[in-house]
Coordinates of C-alpha atoms in Angstrom, one line a residue:
X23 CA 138.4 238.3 -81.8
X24 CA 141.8 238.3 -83.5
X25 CA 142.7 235.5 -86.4
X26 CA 145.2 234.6 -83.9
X27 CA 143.3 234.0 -81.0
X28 CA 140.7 231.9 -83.0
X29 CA 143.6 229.5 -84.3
X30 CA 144.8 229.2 -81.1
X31 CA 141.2 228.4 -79.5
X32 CA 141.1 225.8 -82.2
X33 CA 144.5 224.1 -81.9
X34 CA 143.5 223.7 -78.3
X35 CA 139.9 222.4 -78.9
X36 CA 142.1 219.8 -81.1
X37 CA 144.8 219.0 -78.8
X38 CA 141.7 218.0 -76.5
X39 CA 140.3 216.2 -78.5
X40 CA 143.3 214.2 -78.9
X41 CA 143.5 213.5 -75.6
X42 CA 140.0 212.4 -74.9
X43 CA 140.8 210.1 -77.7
X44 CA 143.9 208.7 -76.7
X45 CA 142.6 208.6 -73.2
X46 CA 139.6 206.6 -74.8
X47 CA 141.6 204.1 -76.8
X48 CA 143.9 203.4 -73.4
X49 CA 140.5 202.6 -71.4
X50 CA 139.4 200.6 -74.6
X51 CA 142.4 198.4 -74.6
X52 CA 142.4 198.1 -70.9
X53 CA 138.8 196.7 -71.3
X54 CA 139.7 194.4 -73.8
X55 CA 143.0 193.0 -72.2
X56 CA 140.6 193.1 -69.1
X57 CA 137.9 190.9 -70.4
X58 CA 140.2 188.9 -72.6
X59 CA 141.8 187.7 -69.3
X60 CA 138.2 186.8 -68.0
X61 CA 137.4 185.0 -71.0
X62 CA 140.7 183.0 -70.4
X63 CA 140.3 182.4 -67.2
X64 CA 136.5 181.4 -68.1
X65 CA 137.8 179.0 -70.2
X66 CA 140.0 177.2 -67.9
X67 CA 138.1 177.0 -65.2
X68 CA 135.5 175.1 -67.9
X69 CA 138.0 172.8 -68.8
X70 CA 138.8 172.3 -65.4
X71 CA 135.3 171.5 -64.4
X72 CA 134.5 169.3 -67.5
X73 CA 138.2 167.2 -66.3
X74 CA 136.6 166.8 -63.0
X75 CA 133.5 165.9 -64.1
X76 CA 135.2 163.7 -66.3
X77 CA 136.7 161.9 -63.0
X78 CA 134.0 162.1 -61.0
X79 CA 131.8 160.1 -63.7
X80 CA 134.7 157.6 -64.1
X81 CA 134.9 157.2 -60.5
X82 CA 131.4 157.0 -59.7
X83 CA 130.9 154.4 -63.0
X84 CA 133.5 152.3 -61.1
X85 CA 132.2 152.7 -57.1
X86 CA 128.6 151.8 -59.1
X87 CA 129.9 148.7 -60.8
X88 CA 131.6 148.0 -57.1
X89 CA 128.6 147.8 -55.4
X90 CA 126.9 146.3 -57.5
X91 CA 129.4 143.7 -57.8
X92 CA 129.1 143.7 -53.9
X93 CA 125.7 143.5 -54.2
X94 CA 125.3 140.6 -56.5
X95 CA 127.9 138.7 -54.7
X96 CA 126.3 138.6 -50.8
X97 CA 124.3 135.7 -51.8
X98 CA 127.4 133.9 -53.0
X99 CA 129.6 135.1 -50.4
X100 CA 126.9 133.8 -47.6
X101 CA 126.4 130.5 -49.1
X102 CA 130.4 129.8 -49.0
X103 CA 130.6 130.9 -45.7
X104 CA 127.3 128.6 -44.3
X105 CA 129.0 125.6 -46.6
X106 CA 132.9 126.6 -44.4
X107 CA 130.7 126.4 -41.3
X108 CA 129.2 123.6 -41.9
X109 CA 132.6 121.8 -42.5
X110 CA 134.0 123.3 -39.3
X111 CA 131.4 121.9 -37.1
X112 CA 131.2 118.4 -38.9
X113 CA 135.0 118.4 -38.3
X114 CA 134.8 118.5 -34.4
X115 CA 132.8 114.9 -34.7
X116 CA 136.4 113.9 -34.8
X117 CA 138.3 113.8 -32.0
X118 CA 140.7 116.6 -31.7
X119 CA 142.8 115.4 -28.6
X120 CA 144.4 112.6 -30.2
X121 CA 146.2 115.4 -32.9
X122 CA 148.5 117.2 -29.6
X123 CA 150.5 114.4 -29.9
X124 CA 151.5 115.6 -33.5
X125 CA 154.8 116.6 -34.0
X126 CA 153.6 118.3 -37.5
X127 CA 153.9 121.8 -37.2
X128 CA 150.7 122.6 -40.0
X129 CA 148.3 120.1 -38.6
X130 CA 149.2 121.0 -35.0
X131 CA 148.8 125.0 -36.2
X132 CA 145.2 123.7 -38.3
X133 CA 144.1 122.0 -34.6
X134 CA 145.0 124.7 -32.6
X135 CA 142.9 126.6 -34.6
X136 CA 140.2 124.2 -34.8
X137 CA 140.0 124.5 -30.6
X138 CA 140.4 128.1 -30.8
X139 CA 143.3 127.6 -28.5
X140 CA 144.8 130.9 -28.7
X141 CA 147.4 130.7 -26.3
X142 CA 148.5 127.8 -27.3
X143 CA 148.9 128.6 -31.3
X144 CA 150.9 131.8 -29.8
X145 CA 153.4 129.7 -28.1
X146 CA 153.7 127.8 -31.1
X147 CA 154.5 130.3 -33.5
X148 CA 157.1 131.7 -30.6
X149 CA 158.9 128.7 -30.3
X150 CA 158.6 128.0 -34.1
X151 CA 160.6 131.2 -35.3
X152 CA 163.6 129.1 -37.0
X153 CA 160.5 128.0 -39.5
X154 CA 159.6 131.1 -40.9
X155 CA 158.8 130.1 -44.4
X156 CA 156.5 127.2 -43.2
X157 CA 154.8 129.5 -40.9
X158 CA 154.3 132.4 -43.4
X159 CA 153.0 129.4 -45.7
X160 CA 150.7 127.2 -43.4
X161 CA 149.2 130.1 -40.9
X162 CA 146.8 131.5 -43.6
X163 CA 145.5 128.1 -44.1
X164 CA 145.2 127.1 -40.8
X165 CA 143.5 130.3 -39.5
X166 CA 140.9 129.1 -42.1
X167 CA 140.0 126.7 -39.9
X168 CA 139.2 128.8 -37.0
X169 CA 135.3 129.3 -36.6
X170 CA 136.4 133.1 -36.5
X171 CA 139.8 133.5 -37.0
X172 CA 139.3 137.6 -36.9
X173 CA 138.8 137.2 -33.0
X174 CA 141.2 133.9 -32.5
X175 CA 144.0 136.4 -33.9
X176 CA 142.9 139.2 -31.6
X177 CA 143.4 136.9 -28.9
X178 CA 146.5 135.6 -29.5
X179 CA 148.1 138.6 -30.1
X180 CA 146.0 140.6 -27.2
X181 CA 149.3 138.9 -25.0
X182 CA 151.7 141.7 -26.4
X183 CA 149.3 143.4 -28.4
X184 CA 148.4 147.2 -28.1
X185 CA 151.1 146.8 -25.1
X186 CA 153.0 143.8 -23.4
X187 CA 150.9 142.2 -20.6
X188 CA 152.5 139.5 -19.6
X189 CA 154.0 139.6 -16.0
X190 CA 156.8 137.5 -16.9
X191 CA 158.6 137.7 -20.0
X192 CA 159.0 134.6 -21.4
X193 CA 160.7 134.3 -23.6
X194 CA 162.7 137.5 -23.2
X195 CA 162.6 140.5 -25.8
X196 CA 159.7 141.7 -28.1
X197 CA 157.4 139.3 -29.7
X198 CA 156.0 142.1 -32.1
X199 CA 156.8 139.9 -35.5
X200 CA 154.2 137.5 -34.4
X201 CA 151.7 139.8 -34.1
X202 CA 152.7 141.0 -37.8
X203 CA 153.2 138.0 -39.0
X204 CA 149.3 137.1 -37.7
X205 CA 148.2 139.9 -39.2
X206 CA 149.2 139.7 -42.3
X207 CA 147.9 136.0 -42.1
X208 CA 145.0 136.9 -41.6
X209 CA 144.1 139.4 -44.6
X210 CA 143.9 136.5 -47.1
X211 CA 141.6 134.7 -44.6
X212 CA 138.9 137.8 -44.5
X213 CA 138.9 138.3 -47.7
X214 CA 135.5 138.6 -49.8
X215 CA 135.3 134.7 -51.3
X216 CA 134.2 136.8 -54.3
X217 CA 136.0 140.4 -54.5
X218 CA 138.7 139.2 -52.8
X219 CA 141.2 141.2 -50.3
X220 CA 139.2 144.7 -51.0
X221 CA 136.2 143.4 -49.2
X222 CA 137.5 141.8 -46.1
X223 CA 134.6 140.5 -44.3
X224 CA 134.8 141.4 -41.1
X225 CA 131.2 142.0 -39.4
X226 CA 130.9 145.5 -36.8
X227 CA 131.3 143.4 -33.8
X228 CA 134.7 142.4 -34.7
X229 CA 135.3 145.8 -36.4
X230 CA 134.4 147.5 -32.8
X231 CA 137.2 145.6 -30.9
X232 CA 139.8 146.0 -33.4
X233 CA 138.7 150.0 -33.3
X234 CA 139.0 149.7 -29.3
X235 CA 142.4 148.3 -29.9
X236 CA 143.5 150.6 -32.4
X237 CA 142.8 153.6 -30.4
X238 CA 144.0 151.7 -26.9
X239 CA 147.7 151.6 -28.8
X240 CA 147.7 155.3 -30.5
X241 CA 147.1 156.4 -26.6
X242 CA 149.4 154.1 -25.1
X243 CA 152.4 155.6 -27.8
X244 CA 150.9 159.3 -26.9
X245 CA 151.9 157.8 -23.2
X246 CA 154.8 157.0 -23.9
X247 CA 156.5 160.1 -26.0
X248 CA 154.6 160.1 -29.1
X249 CA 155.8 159.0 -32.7
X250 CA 159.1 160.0 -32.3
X251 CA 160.0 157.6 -29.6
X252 CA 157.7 154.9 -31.0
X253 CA 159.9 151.9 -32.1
X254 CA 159.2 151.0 -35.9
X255 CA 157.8 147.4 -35.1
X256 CA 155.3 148.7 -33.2
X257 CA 154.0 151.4 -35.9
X258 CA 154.4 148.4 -38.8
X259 CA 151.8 146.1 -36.1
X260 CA 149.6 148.9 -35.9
X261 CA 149.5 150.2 -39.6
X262 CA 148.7 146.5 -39.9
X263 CA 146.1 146.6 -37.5
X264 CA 144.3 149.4 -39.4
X265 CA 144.3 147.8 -42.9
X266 CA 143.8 143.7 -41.8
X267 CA 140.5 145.0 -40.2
X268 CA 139.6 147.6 -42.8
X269 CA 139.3 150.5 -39.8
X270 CA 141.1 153.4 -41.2
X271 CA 140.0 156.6 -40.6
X272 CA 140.0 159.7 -43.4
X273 CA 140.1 162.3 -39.8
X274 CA 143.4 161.0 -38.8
X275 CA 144.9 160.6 -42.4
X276 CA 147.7 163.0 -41.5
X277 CA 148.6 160.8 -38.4
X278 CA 149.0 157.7 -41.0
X279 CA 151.2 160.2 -43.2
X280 CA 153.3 160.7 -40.0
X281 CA 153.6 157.7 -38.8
X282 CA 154.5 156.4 -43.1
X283 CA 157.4 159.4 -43.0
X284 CA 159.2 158.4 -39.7
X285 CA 159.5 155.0 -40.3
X286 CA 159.6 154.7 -44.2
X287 CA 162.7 152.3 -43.9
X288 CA 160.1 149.4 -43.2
X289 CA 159.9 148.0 -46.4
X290 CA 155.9 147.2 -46.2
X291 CA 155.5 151.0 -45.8
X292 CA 154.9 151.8 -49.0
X293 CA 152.2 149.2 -49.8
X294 CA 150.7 150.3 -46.4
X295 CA 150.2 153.5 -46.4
X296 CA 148.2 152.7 -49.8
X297 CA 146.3 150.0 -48.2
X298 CA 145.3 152.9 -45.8
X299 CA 144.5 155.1 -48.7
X300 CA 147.3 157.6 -48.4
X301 CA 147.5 157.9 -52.4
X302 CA 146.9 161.3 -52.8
X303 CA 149.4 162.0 -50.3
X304 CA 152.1 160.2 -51.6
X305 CA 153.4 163.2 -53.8
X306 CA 154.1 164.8 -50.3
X307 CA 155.5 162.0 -48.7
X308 CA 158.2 161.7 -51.4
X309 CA 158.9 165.1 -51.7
X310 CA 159.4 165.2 -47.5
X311 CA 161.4 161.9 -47.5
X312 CA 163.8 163.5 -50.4
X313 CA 163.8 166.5 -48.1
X314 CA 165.4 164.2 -45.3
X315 CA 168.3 162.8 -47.3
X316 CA 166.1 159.3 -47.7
X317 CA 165.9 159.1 -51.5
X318 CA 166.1 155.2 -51.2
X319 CA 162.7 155.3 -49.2
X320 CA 161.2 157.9 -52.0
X321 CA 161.8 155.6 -54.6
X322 CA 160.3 152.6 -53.1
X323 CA 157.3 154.9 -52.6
X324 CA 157.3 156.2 -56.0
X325 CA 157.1 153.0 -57.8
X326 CA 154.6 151.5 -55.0
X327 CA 151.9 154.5 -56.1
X328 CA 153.4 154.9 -59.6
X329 CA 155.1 158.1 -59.7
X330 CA 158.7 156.6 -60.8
X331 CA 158.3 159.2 -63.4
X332 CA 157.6 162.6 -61.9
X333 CA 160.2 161.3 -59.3
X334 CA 163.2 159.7 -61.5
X335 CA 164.7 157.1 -59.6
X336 CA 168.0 157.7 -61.1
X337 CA 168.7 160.9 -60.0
X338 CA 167.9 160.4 -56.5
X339 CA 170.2 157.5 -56.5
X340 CA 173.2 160.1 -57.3
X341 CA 172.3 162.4 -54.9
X342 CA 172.0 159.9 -52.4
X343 CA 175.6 158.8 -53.3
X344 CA 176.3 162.0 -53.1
X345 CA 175.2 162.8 -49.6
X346 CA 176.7 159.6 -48.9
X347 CA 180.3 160.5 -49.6
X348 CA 180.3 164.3 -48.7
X349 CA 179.5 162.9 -45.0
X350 CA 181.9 160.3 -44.9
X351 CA 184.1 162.9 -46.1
X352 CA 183.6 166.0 -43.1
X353 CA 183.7 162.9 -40.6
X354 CA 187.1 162.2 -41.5
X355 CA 188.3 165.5 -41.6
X356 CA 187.0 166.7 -38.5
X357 CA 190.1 166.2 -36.0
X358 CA 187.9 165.5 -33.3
X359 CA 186.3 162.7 -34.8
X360 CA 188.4 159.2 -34.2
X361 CA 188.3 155.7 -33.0
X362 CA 184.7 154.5 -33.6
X363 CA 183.9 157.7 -36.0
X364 CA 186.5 157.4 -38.2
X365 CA 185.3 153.9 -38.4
X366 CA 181.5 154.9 -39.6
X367 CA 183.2 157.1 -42.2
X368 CA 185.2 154.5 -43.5
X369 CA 181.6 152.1 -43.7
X370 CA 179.5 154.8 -44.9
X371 CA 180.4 155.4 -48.3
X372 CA 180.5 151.2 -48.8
X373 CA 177.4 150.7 -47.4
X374 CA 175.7 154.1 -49.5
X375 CA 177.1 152.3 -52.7
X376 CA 175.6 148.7 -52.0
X377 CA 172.3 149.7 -50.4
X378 CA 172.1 151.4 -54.2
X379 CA 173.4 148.6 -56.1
X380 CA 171.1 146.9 -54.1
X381 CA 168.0 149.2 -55.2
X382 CA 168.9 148.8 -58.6
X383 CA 168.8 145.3 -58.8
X384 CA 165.3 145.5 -57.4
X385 CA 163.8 147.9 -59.6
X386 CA 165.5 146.5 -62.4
X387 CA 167.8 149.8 -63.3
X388 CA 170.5 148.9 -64.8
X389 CA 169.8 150.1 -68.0
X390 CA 169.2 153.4 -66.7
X391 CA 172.2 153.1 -64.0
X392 CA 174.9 150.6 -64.9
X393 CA 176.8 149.2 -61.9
X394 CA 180.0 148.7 -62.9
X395 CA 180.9 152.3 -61.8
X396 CA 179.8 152.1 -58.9
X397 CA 181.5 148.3 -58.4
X398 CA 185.1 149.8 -59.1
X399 CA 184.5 152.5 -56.7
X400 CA 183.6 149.9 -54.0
X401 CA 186.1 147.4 -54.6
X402 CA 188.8 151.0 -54.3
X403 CA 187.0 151.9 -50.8
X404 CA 187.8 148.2 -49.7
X405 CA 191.2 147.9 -51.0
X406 CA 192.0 151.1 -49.3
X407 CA 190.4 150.6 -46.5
X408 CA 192.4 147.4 -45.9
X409 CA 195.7 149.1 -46.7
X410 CA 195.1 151.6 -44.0
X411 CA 194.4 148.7 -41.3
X412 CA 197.6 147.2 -42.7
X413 CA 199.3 150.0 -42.5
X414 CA 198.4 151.0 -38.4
X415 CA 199.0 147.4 -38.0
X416 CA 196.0 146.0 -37.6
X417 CA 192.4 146.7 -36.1
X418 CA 192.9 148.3 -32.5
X419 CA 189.8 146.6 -31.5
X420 CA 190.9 144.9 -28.2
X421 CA 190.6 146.9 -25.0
X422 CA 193.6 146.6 -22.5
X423 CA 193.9 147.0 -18.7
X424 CA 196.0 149.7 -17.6
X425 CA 197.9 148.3 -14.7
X426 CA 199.6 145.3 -16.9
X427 CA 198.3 146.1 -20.7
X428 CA 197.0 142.5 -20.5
X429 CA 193.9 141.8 -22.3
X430 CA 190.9 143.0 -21.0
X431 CA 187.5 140.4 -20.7
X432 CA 184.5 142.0 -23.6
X433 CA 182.6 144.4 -21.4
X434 CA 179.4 143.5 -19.2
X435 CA 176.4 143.5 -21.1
X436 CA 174.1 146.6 -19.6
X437 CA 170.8 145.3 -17.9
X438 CA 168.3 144.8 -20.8
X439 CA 164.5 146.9 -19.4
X440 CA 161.4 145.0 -20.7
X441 CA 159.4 147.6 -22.5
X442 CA 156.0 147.7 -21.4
X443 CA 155.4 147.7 -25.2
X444 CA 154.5 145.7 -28.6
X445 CA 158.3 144.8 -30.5
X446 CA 158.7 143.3 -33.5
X447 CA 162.2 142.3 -32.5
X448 CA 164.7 140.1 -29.7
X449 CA 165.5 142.9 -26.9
X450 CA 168.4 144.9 -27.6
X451 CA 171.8 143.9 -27.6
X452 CA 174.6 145.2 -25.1
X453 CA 176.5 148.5 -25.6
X454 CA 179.6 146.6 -26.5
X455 CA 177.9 145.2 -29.8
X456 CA 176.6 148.5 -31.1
X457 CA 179.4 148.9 -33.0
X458 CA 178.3 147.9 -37.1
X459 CA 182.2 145.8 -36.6
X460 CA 180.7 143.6 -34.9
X461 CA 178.5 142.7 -37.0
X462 CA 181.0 140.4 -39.6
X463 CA 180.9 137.7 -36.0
X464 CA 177.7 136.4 -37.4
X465 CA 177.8 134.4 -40.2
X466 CA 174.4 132.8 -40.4
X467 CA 171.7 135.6 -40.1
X468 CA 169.3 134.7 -37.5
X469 CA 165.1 134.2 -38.1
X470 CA 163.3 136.9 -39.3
X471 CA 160.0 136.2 -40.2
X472 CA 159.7 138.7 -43.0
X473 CA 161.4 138.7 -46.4
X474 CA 162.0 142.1 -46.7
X475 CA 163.7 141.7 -43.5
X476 CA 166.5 139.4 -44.9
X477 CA 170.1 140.8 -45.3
X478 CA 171.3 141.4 -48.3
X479 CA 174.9 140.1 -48.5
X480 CA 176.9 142.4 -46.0
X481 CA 176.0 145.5 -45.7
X482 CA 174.1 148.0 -43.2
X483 CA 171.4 149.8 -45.6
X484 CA 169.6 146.8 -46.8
X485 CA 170.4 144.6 -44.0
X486 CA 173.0 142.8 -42.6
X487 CA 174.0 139.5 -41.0
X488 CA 174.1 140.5 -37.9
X489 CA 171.1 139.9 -35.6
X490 CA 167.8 141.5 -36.0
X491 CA 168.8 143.4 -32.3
X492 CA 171.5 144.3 -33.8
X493 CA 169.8 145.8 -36.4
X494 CA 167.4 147.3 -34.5
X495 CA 169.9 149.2 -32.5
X496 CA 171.8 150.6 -35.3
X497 CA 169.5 151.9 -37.1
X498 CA 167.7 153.7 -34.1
X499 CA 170.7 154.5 -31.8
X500 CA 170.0 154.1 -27.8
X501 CA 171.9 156.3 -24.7
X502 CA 174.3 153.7 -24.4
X503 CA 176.2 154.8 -27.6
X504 CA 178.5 157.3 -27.7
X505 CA 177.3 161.0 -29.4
X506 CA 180.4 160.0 -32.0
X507 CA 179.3 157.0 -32.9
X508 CA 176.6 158.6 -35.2
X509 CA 176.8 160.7 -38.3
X510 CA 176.2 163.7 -37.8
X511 CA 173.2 165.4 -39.4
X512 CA 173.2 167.9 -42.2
X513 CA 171.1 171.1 -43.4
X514 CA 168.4 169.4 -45.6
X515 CA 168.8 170.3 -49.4
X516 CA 165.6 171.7 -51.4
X517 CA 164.2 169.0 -53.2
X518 CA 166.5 169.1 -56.4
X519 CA 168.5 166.5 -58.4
X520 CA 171.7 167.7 -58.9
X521 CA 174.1 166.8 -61.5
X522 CA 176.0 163.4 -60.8
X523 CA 179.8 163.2 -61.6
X524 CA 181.1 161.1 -58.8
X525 CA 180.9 158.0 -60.3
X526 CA 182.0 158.2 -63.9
X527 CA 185.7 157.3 -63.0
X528 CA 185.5 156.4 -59.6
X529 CA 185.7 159.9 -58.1
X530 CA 184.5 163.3 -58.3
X531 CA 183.2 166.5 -57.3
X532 CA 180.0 166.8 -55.0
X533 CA 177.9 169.7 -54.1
X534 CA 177.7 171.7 -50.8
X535 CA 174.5 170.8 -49.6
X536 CA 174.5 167.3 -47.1
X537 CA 171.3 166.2 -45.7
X538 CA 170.9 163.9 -42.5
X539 CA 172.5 160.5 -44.0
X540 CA 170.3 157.5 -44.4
X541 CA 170.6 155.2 -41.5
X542 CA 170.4 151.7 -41.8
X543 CA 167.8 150.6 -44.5
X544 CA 165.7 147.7 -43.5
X545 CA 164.9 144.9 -45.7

């Protein structure tokens, strides 16, 4: 073999060498990035585990101590209630009779109670509605003493309660706040003499008819169209239902969650839906609410399960405001749009801007988000809204014959239906009122049994002072109104915050993206 051909065998043996070691060094580093990753991975799955394990022993520690806090307090919690019965019966030694000639509303409430005279104590509350603070005040204490006041409530609201059975209805409209306003009564009255509210004590006899009732009004709403034609009254009584009696279930936690998102303008929702144990899905429920252009609603809900800071309250409040004007906005410049629509756009930027002073206030914000922005910006929106009724001469609010142009009499009212259903408010009111114009006739708001119900001082988001059917119809609008008469819905934005420069000087630029406008925000 040549010198040549012996260098050439060797260069070769050496370039393949080189190869099997780089090819030996790749699969080396492969291996090592490889089981590096594992190792990684390894470790965060440990840490993961330990955090759990971490919660789980904190929880457990605290279900332990809650049991045997339970445990130590049954003897306790007996005794007090043998000592209440006691009372009770040495009380009926006295004669009860004499007290219906009381004009006292609490010590005719305490011996209605006392008789277990169901119907009766219904009426009264009924015909009592101007008294709402007394009632709210002096029902708790005059359930207590009711030898059972979990059944004397059941019956007293089993009138209206999963549905309306009475054949005539008197009085007319929806008696649904009682039934609340019982409800909530009675949670205080259950409650463990020694735990308090988180142990009501409500035995499984009592627990079985509330269940029975429960499930007699989820399939009764099924009956009737499902959620979405569910009025909100009805889905507060319920919700109410659930947590008062402590008969929640975890299989139908995505009903709750349902049921929380449609009508999450009730201002008890929040506190609901944790009653009911919803907290791990309240992340979702803000991020769907914001989804739906109701960023009031997600902030309620944020500070109700503490999440105000992974959901900043402030920038919600811009985009809303946001939202708010951009619809106003393409309602007036649509051509087609006018009378009553150009009306709602002139309203709906007002109303956006109080129902968020209005937040503010409550959350105490104004650090964060200082009003006197937004203050200017309304007191512009009124001053030109008044120049432009000024200017066309006037409100064109009178309808006229056509024959003589004499004025014409206010519309007939259309024929209220009874609904065959639980309502927390008065029926609604006529077509002819539907308008939110009308709503400056009232100047005394009417009962309402609930403070988060009250108006707040003129506008349509937080309240108002018109009537609670009022309400009631313009926030959830009916056939009778015209498809104009309500804003039109929007293509819902991702869930962003985006940057707020509307309300530095008064007025600014506002993104592209509108989602279905808040309606009216109930208080």
């Amino acid at each position: 073999m040549s010198t040549s051909s012996v260098v050439e065998a060797g260069f070769a043996e050496l370039e393949r060498q080189r190869e099997l070691i780089a090819n030996c060094t790749a699969l080396y580093k492969e291996l090592s990035d490889h089981f590096s990753s594992v190792e990684r991975c390894l470790e965060l799955r440990s840490d993961s585990v330990r955090s759990n394990r971490r919660t789980l022993d904190i929880s457990t520690q605290r279900n332990l101590a809650f049991l045997q806090r339970r445990e130590e307090s049954i003897d306790g919690s007996v005794d007090i209630a043998m000592a209440r019965v006691e009372k009770l019966r040495r009380s009926y030694v006295y004669p009860l009779s004499a007290a219906g000639d009381d004009t006292d509303l609490p010590a005719v409430l305490r011996t209605l109670c006392a008789k277990m005279d169901s119907d009766a104590f219904f009426d009264l509350i009924v015909s009592s509605r101007k008294e709402s603070d007394l009632l709210r005040k002096e029902i708790p204490l005059a359930l207590k003493e009711s030898i059972d006041p979990a059944n004397f409530v059941m019956d007293a609201i089993a009138r209206v309660f999963p549905v309306d059975r009475r054949a005539v209805k008197s009085p007319p409209g929806d008696l649904g706040w009682v039934c609340v306003l019982l409800l909530e009564s009675l949670v205080s009255v259950l409650a463990d003499p020694e735990l308090g509210a988180e142990r009501p004590l409500v035995t499984r006899i009592v627990k079985e008819r509330a269940k029975k009732i429960a499930e007699s009004w989820k399939l009764g709403m099924e009956q009737r169209g499902g959620v979405e034609n569910a009025k909100a009254q009805d889905v507060h009584a319920f919700l109410q239902h659930l947590v008062t009696f402590g008969i929640g279930v975890k299989e139908e936690r995505e009903f709750y969650v349902k049921l929380v998102v449609n009508f999450s303008r009730r201002k008890q929702m929040p506190k609901l839906a944790t009653s009911l144990g919803l907290e791990d899905k309240m992340s979702d429920i803000i991020e769907e609410l914001i989804v739906k252009g109701h960023q009031l609603d997600a902030i309620n809900f944020a500070y109700e399960s503490g999440l105000q800071e992974k959901y900043p309250p402030v920038p919600l409040l811009k985009s809303y405001l946001k939202d708010a004007k951009k619809g106003a906005a393409m309602i007036s410049d649509d051509p087609k749009n006018t009378g009553h629509s150009a009306n709602n756009a002139c309203r709906k930027e007002p109303s956006a801007i109080r129902a968020v002073m209005k937040c503010i206030e409550e959350h105490e914000l104004k650090a964060k988000f200082p009003t006197e922005n937004l203050q200017k910006r309304l007191e512009n929106l009124e001053k030109a809204k008044a120049e432009k009724r000024k200017a066309a001469g006037g409100p064109a609010n009178k309808r006229t014959r056509t024959n003589n142009g004499g004025p014409m009499p206010p519309a007939k009212a259309g024929r209220l239906t009874n609904n065959a259903h639980v309502s927390s408010f008065p029926a609604p009111v006529p077509a002819f009122v539907m308008s939110p114009s009308h709503a400056t006739a009232y100047s005394t708001p009417p009962f309402s049994p609930y403070p988060y119900e009250r108006a707040a001082a003129g506008h349509g988001f937080y309240g108002s002072h018109s009537p609670p059917a009022m309400r009631e119809v313009y926030a959830y609008p009916t056939k009778e109104m015209s498809p104009t008469s309500i804003a039109v819905p929007y293509p819902s934005p991702p869930i962003s915050y985006p940057t707020y420069g509307g309300y530095v000087n008064g007025i600014g630029a506002y993104g592209n993206i509108m989602p279905q406008y808040q309606q009216t925000y109930y208080r």
